């Protein structure tokens, strides 16, 4: 089992920045990838970014150039730095981790609200 705990959400004005963190614990040596999804009110959950064990990153087009995903292996933590935030970035952000092709773990989510 893998446990994920997010932190760092909050209220920010449009154009501002936030950094989310996701701390992993448990059987972390089995984790292949970690990343973030988000879900806005009334919308489906959408993928935001992924980072692999090797450090390769991928981003959704909607956040490319504004968000940066990184990891601190010593702290078993993945970060999502969000710059130039827009109103449409408002959502609950969920951290996830995958183990092989069959197992995925999720955090409880952290709210990000961007105001005008």
PDB file of C-alpha atoms in Angstrom, residues 8-18 20 38-41 67 82 85-93 110-116:
ATOM      1  CA  UNK A   8      -0.116  23.578  -0.428  1.00  0.00           C
ATOM      2  CA  UNK A   9      -3.485  24.447  -1.891  1.00  0.00           C
ATOM      3  CA  UNK A  10      -5.237  27.701  -1.182  1.00  0.00           C
ATOM      4  CA  UNK A  11      -6.636  30.934  -2.569  1.00  0.00           C
ATOM      5  CA  UNK A  12      -4.551  32.974  -4.986  1.00  0.00           C
ATOM      6  CA  UNK A  13      -5.205  35.820  -7.384  1.00  0.00           C
ATOM      7  CA  UNK A  14      -5.037  35.299 -11.108  1.00  0.00           C
ATOM      8  CA  UNK A  15      -1.470  35.575 -12.285  1.00  0.00           C
ATOM      9  CA  UNK A  16      -0.128  34.346  -8.969  1.00  0.00           C
ATOM     10  CA  UNK A  17       1.698  31.184  -7.996  1.00  0.00           C
ATOM     11  CA  UNK A  18       1.273  28.214  -5.701  1.00  0.00           C
ATOM     12  CA  UNK A  20       1.583  21.842  -4.177  1.00  0.00           C
ATOM     13  CA  UNK A  38      -7.481  17.963 -11.087  1.00  0.00           C
ATOM     14  CA  UNK A  39     -11.252  18.195 -10.986  1.00  0.00           C
ATOM     15  CA  UNK A  40     -13.183  21.406 -11.353  1.00  0.00           C
ATOM     16  CA  UNK A  41     -16.811  21.691 -10.198  1.00  0.00           C
ATOM     17  CA  UNK A  67       3.319  24.359 -14.314  1.00  0.00           C
ATOM     18  CA  UNK A  82       1.988  26.501 -10.621  1.00  0.00           C
ATOM     19  CA  UNK A  85      -2.508  30.868 -12.536  1.00  0.00           C
ATOM     20  CA  UNK A  86      -5.769  31.395 -14.372  1.00  0.00           C
ATOM     21  CA  UNK A  87      -9.373  31.293 -13.211  1.00  0.00           C
ATOM     22  CA  UNK A  88      -9.800  28.013 -15.070  1.00  0.00           C
ATOM     23  CA  UNK A  89      -7.097  26.401 -12.931  1.00  0.00           C
ATOM     24  CA  UNK A  90      -9.532  26.424 -10.014  1.00  0.00           C
ATOM     25  CA  UNK A  91     -10.068  22.795  -9.011  1.00  0.00           C
ATOM     26  CA  UNK A  92      -9.352  20.135  -6.449  1.00  0.00           C
ATOM     27  CA  UNK A  93      -5.887  18.787  -7.227  1.00  0.00           C
ATOM     28  CA  UNK A 110      -6.234  19.836  -2.075  1.00  0.00           C
ATOM     29  CA  UNK A 111      -8.327  22.812  -3.174  1.00  0.00           C
ATOM     30  CA  UNK A 112      -6.848  25.479  -5.413  1.00  0.00           C
ATOM     31  CA  UNK A 113      -8.976  28.552  -5.966  1.00  0.00           C
ATOM     32  CA  UNK A 114      -7.913  31.297  -8.350  1.00  0.00           C
ATOM     33  CA  UNK A 115      -9.738  34.604  -7.967  1.00  0.00           C
ATOM     34  CA  UNK A 116      -9.975  37.583 -10.293  1.00  0.00           C
TER      35      UNK A 116
END
